[in-house]
């Protein structure tokens, strides 16, 4: 990767950035390329496969799978925002234009913020299914589900606009080397030659609101679910109830846990390097794992897959 080239300046402003990526050692570029290519292929196949399966099978046209459809759609789009560029950087010049960088930042923030609230909607769906099963059909009507998803995307859009809008106010006139594999807020702030106080304030307010609101909502939902499950007299009933929300708990723990670890790591001075490697988990690995988490132990998905394969093959 070429990392010594400096972008041309126009009125002392950077017009392109260099994404440093993972390693300065040329010998590691090809192995890393194949590792991330494998992760990307599995992510695309898994999420597109789940989207197709849910779309083709009427037995999966329920609120839970409607939310899962949207989660897979977000994970697919999310990985497509930066992975193709990251892969090309392993084998060619790792240059991205200023507008390309801002576009990548916007869509990255949009899909991450939206996923947080899709996970909240899924937690609410499990709460209604377990705590108010008799009212489930009425409470989780198609109109309610559509409204929840619409709100998730609107909030995601608002957060992305806040991050990107504040970033567009900055001037970059010194180094143009982003010490990351994508255009992220904190690595970009380090390159600005103007004050970043307002941007940092926007970043921590938006991230704080998103994480706090979604975490509290999910925690309350599962606290009520747990309380309700513990009241079930039979062990079989409790096991079945736990089984309906186990996959979601794992997905939430992976997404929020890895994201929180990444941002906590990068908050400390001189820890951007560790944060870059930590972010691989929630940007690359989690979108790959979600389809597996929701399908491997899911009888409905397995049954739908068997029916679809029989229709296609026979």
Tab-separated table of C-alpha atoms in Angstrom:
chain	number	residue	atom	x	y	z
A	1	UNK	CA	0.000	0.000	0.000
A	2	UNK	CA	1.229	3.443	-0.826
A	3	UNK	CA	1.174	5.527	2.326
A	4	UNK	CA	3.709	8.221	1.504
A	5	UNK	CA	1.691	9.962	-1.155
A	6	UNK	CA	0.191	13.234	0.023
A	7	UNK	CA	-3.081	14.407	-1.490
A	8	UNK	CA	-3.073	17.539	-3.631
A	9	UNK	CA	-4.163	20.666	-1.814
A	10	UNK	CA	-6.621	23.282	-2.954
A	11	UNK	CA	-6.576	26.461	-0.871
A	12	UNK	CA	-4.777	24.546	1.883
A	13	UNK	CA	-7.590	21.929	2.014
A	14	UNK	CA	-7.258	18.173	1.673
A	15	UNK	CA	-9.083	16.762	-1.372
A	16	UNK	CA	-8.345	13.101	-0.676
A	17	UNK	CA	-7.374	10.880	2.234
A	18	UNK	CA	-5.088	7.885	2.677
A	19	UNK	CA	-6.581	4.984	4.635
A	20	UNK	CA	-3.698	3.420	6.527
A	21	UNK	CA	-5.540	0.121	7.043
A	22	UNK	CA	-4.125	-2.675	9.188
A	23	UNK	CA	-0.515	-3.177	8.348
A	24	UNK	CA	2.481	-1.447	6.819
A	25	UNK	CA	4.056	-4.811	5.960
A	26	UNK	CA	3.460	-5.792	2.310
A	27	UNK	CA	3.796	-9.515	3.131
A	28	UNK	CA	0.595	-9.402	5.232
A	29	UNK	CA	-1.577	-7.620	2.681
A	30	UNK	CA	-2.524	-10.679	0.602
A	31	UNK	CA	-3.327	-12.974	3.591
A	32	UNK	CA	-5.443	-10.195	5.147
A	33	UNK	CA	-7.178	-9.655	1.812
A	34	UNK	CA	-8.293	-13.300	1.673
A	35	UNK	CA	-9.346	-13.321	5.345
A	36	UNK	CA	-11.604	-10.280	4.921
A	37	UNK	CA	-12.806	-11.456	1.515
A	38	UNK	CA	-13.946	-14.709	3.160
A	39	UNK	CA	-15.755	-12.777	5.920
A	40	UNK	CA	-17.406	-10.511	3.338
A	41	UNK	CA	-18.574	-13.416	1.144
A	42	UNK	CA	-20.089	-15.195	4.168
A	43	UNK	CA	-21.759	-11.927	5.259
A	44	UNK	CA	-23.321	-11.337	1.832
A	45	UNK	CA	-24.448	-14.952	1.365
A	46	UNK	CA	-25.803	-15.250	4.917
A	47	UNK	CA	-27.756	-11.998	4.973
A	48	UNK	CA	-29.044	-12.144	1.385
A	49	UNK	CA	-29.968	-15.797	1.962
A	50	UNK	CA	-31.975	-14.922	5.080
A	51	UNK	CA	-33.654	-11.968	3.315
A	52	UNK	CA	-34.630	-14.236	0.395
A	53	UNK	CA	-35.839	-17.021	2.687
A	54	UNK	CA	-38.072	-14.699	4.709
A	55	UNK	CA	-39.423	-13.075	1.544
A	56	UNK	CA	-40.291	-16.383	-0.165
A	57	UNK	CA	-41.910	-18.181	2.780
A	58	UNK	CA	-45.298	-16.993	4.029
A	59	UNK	CA	-44.758	-18.977	7.260
A	60	UNK	CA	-42.033	-16.422	8.129
A	61	UNK	CA	-44.235	-13.382	7.475
A	62	UNK	CA	-44.552	-12.567	11.183
A	63	UNK	CA	-43.391	-9.532	13.205
A	64	UNK	CA	-40.275	-11.327	14.506
A	65	UNK	CA	-39.091	-12.224	10.998
A	66	UNK	CA	-40.088	-8.819	9.638
A	67	UNK	CA	-37.588	-7.296	12.086
A	68	UNK	CA	-35.030	-9.989	11.256
A	69	UNK	CA	-35.494	-9.189	7.554
A	70	UNK	CA	-34.634	-5.544	8.281
A	71	UNK	CA	-31.673	-6.521	10.486
A	72	UNK	CA	-30.242	-8.664	7.669
A	73	UNK	CA	-30.856	-5.863	5.161
A	74	UNK	CA	-28.990	-3.382	7.381
A	75	UNK	CA	-26.103	-5.804	7.997
A	76	UNK	CA	-25.792	-6.453	4.255
A	77	UNK	CA	-25.811	-2.738	3.343
A	78	UNK	CA	-23.601	-1.892	6.313
A	79	UNK	CA	-20.870	-4.307	5.224
A	80	UNK	CA	-21.112	-3.078	1.610
A	81	UNK	CA	-20.429	0.522	2.710
A	82	UNK	CA	-16.764	-0.051	3.504
A	83	UNK	CA	-15.681	-3.680	2.903
A	84	UNK	CA	-15.241	-3.472	-0.927
A	85	UNK	CA	-13.081	-0.365	-0.472
A	86	UNK	CA	-11.145	-2.027	2.350
A	87	UNK	CA	-10.472	-5.085	0.148
A	88	UNK	CA	-9.279	-2.956	-2.767
A	89	UNK	CA	-6.913	-1.122	-0.406
A	90	UNK	CA	-5.081	-4.384	0.299
A	91	UNK	CA	-4.108	-4.796	-3.360
A	92	UNK	CA	-4.013	-1.218	-4.709
A	93	UNK	CA	-3.539	2.402	-3.631
A	94	UNK	CA	-5.486	3.114	-0.453
A	95	UNK	CA	-6.801	6.525	-1.518
A	96	UNK	CA	-10.322	7.853	-0.955
A	97	UNK	CA	-11.621	11.233	-2.103
A	98	UNK	CA	-12.913	13.806	0.389
A	99	UNK	CA	-16.520	13.419	-0.801
A	100	UNK	CA	-16.131	9.645	-0.953
A	101	UNK	CA	-14.956	9.695	2.651
A	102	UNK	CA	-17.877	11.856	3.801
A	103	UNK	CA	-20.338	9.608	1.923
A	104	UNK	CA	-18.862	6.506	3.540
A	105	UNK	CA	-19.054	8.180	6.960
A	106	UNK	CA	-22.739	9.089	6.437
A	107	UNK	CA	-23.881	5.602	5.421
A	108	UNK	CA	-21.734	3.929	8.076
A	109	UNK	CA	-23.357	6.078	10.805
A	110	UNK	CA	-26.820	5.646	9.264
A	111	UNK	CA	-26.745	1.843	9.299
A	112	UNK	CA	-25.061	1.553	12.720
A	113	UNK	CA	-27.599	3.880	14.375
A	114	UNK	CA	-30.507	2.168	12.588
A	115	UNK	CA	-29.339	-1.273	13.724
A	116	UNK	CA	-29.378	-0.133	17.361
A	117	UNK	CA	-33.072	0.706	17.126
A	118	UNK	CA	-33.957	-2.386	15.088
A	119	UNK	CA	-32.528	-4.411	17.986
A	120	UNK	CA	-34.711	-2.356	20.354
A	121	UNK	CA	-37.786	-3.168	18.238
A	122	UNK	CA	-36.879	-6.856	18.316
A	123	UNK	CA	-36.583	-6.749	22.113
A	124	UNK	CA	-40.017	-5.101	22.350
A	125	UNK	CA	-41.436	-7.783	20.043
A	126	UNK	CA	-40.111	-10.547	22.347
A	127	UNK	CA	-41.502	-8.706	25.390
A	128	UNK	CA	-45.003	-8.590	23.900
A	129	UNK	CA	-44.796	-12.220	22.692
A	130	UNK	CA	-43.811	-13.555	26.136
A	131	UNK	CA	-45.511	-11.135	28.543
A	132	UNK	CA	-48.728	-10.404	26.603
A	133	UNK	CA	-49.211	-13.340	24.203
A	134	UNK	CA	-53.000	-12.911	23.954
A	135	UNK	CA	-52.568	-9.318	22.734
A	136	UNK	CA	-49.568	-10.076	20.494
A	137	UNK	CA	-51.413	-10.012	17.158
A	138	UNK	CA	-53.140	-6.724	17.981
A	139	UNK	CA	-50.124	-5.035	19.604
A	140	UNK	CA	-47.633	-6.073	16.913
A	141	UNK	CA	-49.878	-5.296	13.945
A	142	UNK	CA	-48.318	-4.662	10.498
A	143	UNK	CA	-48.890	-0.930	10.999
A	144	UNK	CA	-47.048	-0.935	14.354
A	145	UNK	CA	-44.155	-2.979	12.949
A	146	UNK	CA	-43.822	-0.669	9.942
A	147	UNK	CA	-43.902	2.387	12.203
A	148	UNK	CA	-41.165	0.928	14.440
A	149	UNK	CA	-38.936	0.291	11.412
A	150	UNK	CA	-39.672	3.717	9.939
A	151	UNK	CA	-38.675	5.357	13.237
A	152	UNK	CA	-35.483	3.260	13.372
A	153	UNK	CA	-34.415	4.491	9.940
A	154	UNK	CA	-35.416	8.099	10.651
A	155	UNK	CA	-33.390	8.149	13.883
A	156	UNK	CA	-30.481	6.520	12.034
A	157	UNK	CA	-30.709	9.202	9.331
A	158	UNK	CA	-30.815	12.005	11.924
A	159	UNK	CA	-27.724	10.654	13.700
A	160	UNK	CA	-25.824	10.252	10.429
A	161	UNK	CA	-26.736	13.802	9.374
A	162	UNK	CA	-25.501	15.152	12.717
A	163	UNK	CA	-22.138	13.369	12.440
A	164	UNK	CA	-21.579	14.116	8.746
A	165	UNK	CA	-22.889	17.686	8.917
A	166	UNK	CA	-20.551	18.576	11.768
A	167	UNK	CA	-17.633	16.890	9.959
A	168	UNK	CA	-18.241	18.985	6.827
A	169	UNK	CA	-17.609	22.142	8.867
A	170	UNK	CA	-13.999	21.127	9.576
A	171	UNK	CA	-10.934	22.039	7.545
A	172	UNK	CA	-8.257	19.408	6.852
A	173	UNK	CA	-4.982	21.016	5.845
A	174	UNK	CA	-2.096	19.051	7.396
A	175	UNK	CA	-1.877	15.266	7.385
A	176	UNK	CA	-4.359	13.345	5.245
A	177	UNK	CA	-3.525	9.875	6.609
A	178	UNK	CA	-6.504	8.282	8.377
A	179	UNK	CA	-5.250	5.682	10.837
A	180	UNK	CA	-8.176	3.375	10.187
A	181	UNK	CA	-9.585	1.154	7.429
A	182	UNK	CA	-12.687	3.344	6.988
A	183	UNK	CA	-13.749	6.969	7.418
A	184	UNK	CA	-14.749	7.041	11.080
A	185	UNK	CA	-15.518	10.095	13.211
A	186	UNK	CA	-12.710	9.946	15.777
A	187	UNK	CA	-9.815	9.216	13.358
A	188	UNK	CA	-11.021	12.076	11.135
A	189	UNK	CA	-11.215	14.510	14.055
A	190	UNK	CA	-7.513	13.901	14.730
A	191	UNK	CA	-6.650	15.269	11.268
A	192	UNK	CA	-8.508	18.578	11.514
A	193	UNK	CA	-6.494	21.792	11.688
A	194	UNK	CA	-9.465	23.700	13.121
A	195	UNK	CA	-11.150	23.344	16.513
A	196	UNK	CA	-13.015	20.044	16.954
A	197	UNK	CA	-14.706	20.915	20.266
A	198	UNK	CA	-18.203	21.228	18.732
A	199	UNK	CA	-17.703	18.033	16.712
A	200	UNK	CA	-16.614	16.064	19.759
A	201	UNK	CA	-19.642	17.395	21.625
A	202	UNK	CA	-21.969	16.311	18.793
A	203	UNK	CA	-20.273	12.903	18.633
A	204	UNK	CA	-20.570	12.124	22.337
A	205	UNK	CA	-24.143	13.478	22.557
A	206	UNK	CA	-25.378	11.457	19.553
A	207	UNK	CA	-23.513	8.274	20.514
A	208	UNK	CA	-24.496	8.729	24.167
A	209	UNK	CA	-28.190	9.163	23.337
A	210	UNK	CA	-28.243	6.212	20.918
A	211	UNK	CA	-26.440	3.816	23.253
A	212	UNK	CA	-28.229	4.961	26.422
A	213	UNK	CA	-31.748	4.973	24.927
A	214	UNK	CA	-31.361	1.638	23.138
A	215	UNK	CA	-29.559	-0.085	26.029
A	216	UNK	CA	-32.113	1.031	28.628
A	217	UNK	CA	-35.026	0.009	26.357
A	218	UNK	CA	-33.549	-3.441	25.760
A	219	UNK	CA	-32.647	-3.869	29.443
A	220	UNK	CA	-36.189	-2.988	30.583
A	221	UNK	CA	-37.715	-5.337	27.988
A	222	UNK	CA	-35.571	-8.254	29.109
A	223	UNK	CA	-35.993	-7.496	32.808
A	224	UNK	CA	-39.768	-7.776	32.308
A	225	UNK	CA	-39.313	-10.891	30.155
A	226	UNK	CA	-37.129	-12.552	32.814
A	227	UNK	CA	-39.593	-11.661	35.547
A	228	UNK	CA	-42.410	-13.208	33.516
A	229	UNK	CA	-40.444	-16.342	32.611
A	230	UNK	CA	-39.543	-17.035	36.255
A	231	UNK	CA	-43.278	-17.139	37.045
A	232	UNK	CA	-43.839	-20.017	34.589
A	233	UNK	CA	-44.325	-23.166	36.731
A	234	UNK	CA	-42.942	-25.809	34.349
A	235	UNK	CA	-39.272	-26.143	33.435
A	236	UNK	CA	-40.258	-26.970	29.851
A	237	UNK	CA	-42.263	-23.754	29.589
A	238	UNK	CA	-39.387	-21.688	30.934
A	239	UNK	CA	-36.956	-23.367	28.548
A	240	UNK	CA	-39.223	-22.693	25.563
A	241	UNK	CA	-39.639	-19.037	26.570
A	242	UNK	CA	-35.874	-18.586	26.968
A	243	UNK	CA	-35.368	-20.236	23.580
A	244	UNK	CA	-37.517	-17.662	21.786
A	245	UNK	CA	-35.278	-14.762	22.844
A	246	UNK	CA	-31.872	-16.443	23.253
A	247	UNK	CA	-30.681	-15.586	19.725
A	248	UNK	CA	-31.580	-11.933	20.174
A	249	UNK	CA	-29.757	-11.720	23.513
A	250	UNK	CA	-26.594	-13.087	21.862
A	251	UNK	CA	-26.888	-10.653	18.913
A	252	UNK	CA	-27.423	-7.685	21.264
A	253	UNK	CA	-24.484	-8.693	23.469
A	254	UNK	CA	-22.159	-9.025	20.446
A	255	UNK	CA	-23.209	-5.753	18.796
A	256	UNK	CA	-23.356	-3.484	21.840
A	257	UNK	CA	-20.493	-5.213	23.655
A	258	UNK	CA	-18.039	-4.961	20.755
A	259	UNK	CA	-19.176	-1.411	19.864
A	260	UNK	CA	-18.848	-0.189	23.464
A	261	UNK	CA	-15.424	-1.796	23.807
A	262	UNK	CA	-14.249	-0.140	20.580
A	263	UNK	CA	-15.362	3.381	21.547
A	264	UNK	CA	-14.167	3.048	25.128
A	265	UNK	CA	-10.788	1.912	23.801
A	266	UNK	CA	-10.446	4.828	21.369
A	267	UNK	CA	-11.459	7.354	24.035
A	268	UNK	CA	-8.097	7.041	25.754
A	269	UNK	CA	-5.104	8.992	24.407
A	270	UNK	CA	-2.789	6.958	22.158
A	271	UNK	CA	-5.210	4.022	21.921
A	272	UNK	CA	-6.461	4.578	18.353
A	273	UNK	CA	-4.415	1.598	17.150
A	274	UNK	CA	-6.154	-0.805	19.572
A	275	UNK	CA	-9.540	0.698	18.674
A	276	UNK	CA	-8.928	0.049	14.989
A	277	UNK	CA	-8.388	-3.657	15.588
A	278	UNK	CA	-11.266	-3.870	18.084
A	279	UNK	CA	-13.669	-2.300	15.579
A	280	UNK	CA	-13.146	-5.246	13.204
A	281	UNK	CA	-15.420	-7.317	15.419
A	282	UNK	CA	-18.499	-5.118	15.233
A	283	UNK	CA	-17.954	-3.867	11.669
A	284	UNK	CA	-17.006	-7.181	10.009
A	285	UNK	CA	-17.609	-10.148	12.296
A	286	UNK	CA	-21.027	-9.278	13.824
A	287	UNK	CA	-22.800	-8.825	10.421
A	288	UNK	CA	-21.382	-12.219	9.411
A	289	UNK	CA	-22.512	-13.937	12.651
A	290	UNK	CA	-26.075	-12.552	12.842
A	291	UNK	CA	-27.562	-14.841	10.132
A	292	UNK	CA	-25.927	-17.844	11.825
A	293	UNK	CA	-27.153	-16.827	15.279
A	294	UNK	CA	-30.754	-16.493	14.081
A	295	UNK	CA	-30.849	-19.603	11.875
A	296	UNK	CA	-28.707	-22.404	13.315
A	297	UNK	CA	-31.051	-23.193	16.231
A	298	UNK	CA	-34.231	-21.833	14.669
A	299	UNK	CA	-36.713	-24.566	13.679
A	300	UNK	CA	-38.879	-22.178	11.618
A	301	UNK	CA	-35.926	-21.046	9.506
A	302	UNK	CA	-34.686	-24.628	9.011
A	303	UNK	CA	-38.151	-25.798	7.968
A	304	UNK	CA	-38.542	-22.873	5.553
A	305	UNK	CA	-35.085	-23.584	4.115
A	306	UNK	CA	-35.975	-27.257	3.513
A	307	UNK	CA	-39.241	-26.287	1.802
A	308	UNK	CA	-37.475	-23.707	-0.385
A	309	UNK	CA	-34.730	-26.153	-1.402
A	310	UNK	CA	-37.331	-28.808	-2.303
A	311	UNK	CA	-39.231	-26.279	-4.432
A	312	UNK	CA	-36.048	-25.191	-6.227
A	313	UNK	CA	-34.454	-28.626	-6.675
A	314	UNK	CA	-37.466	-30.813	-7.403
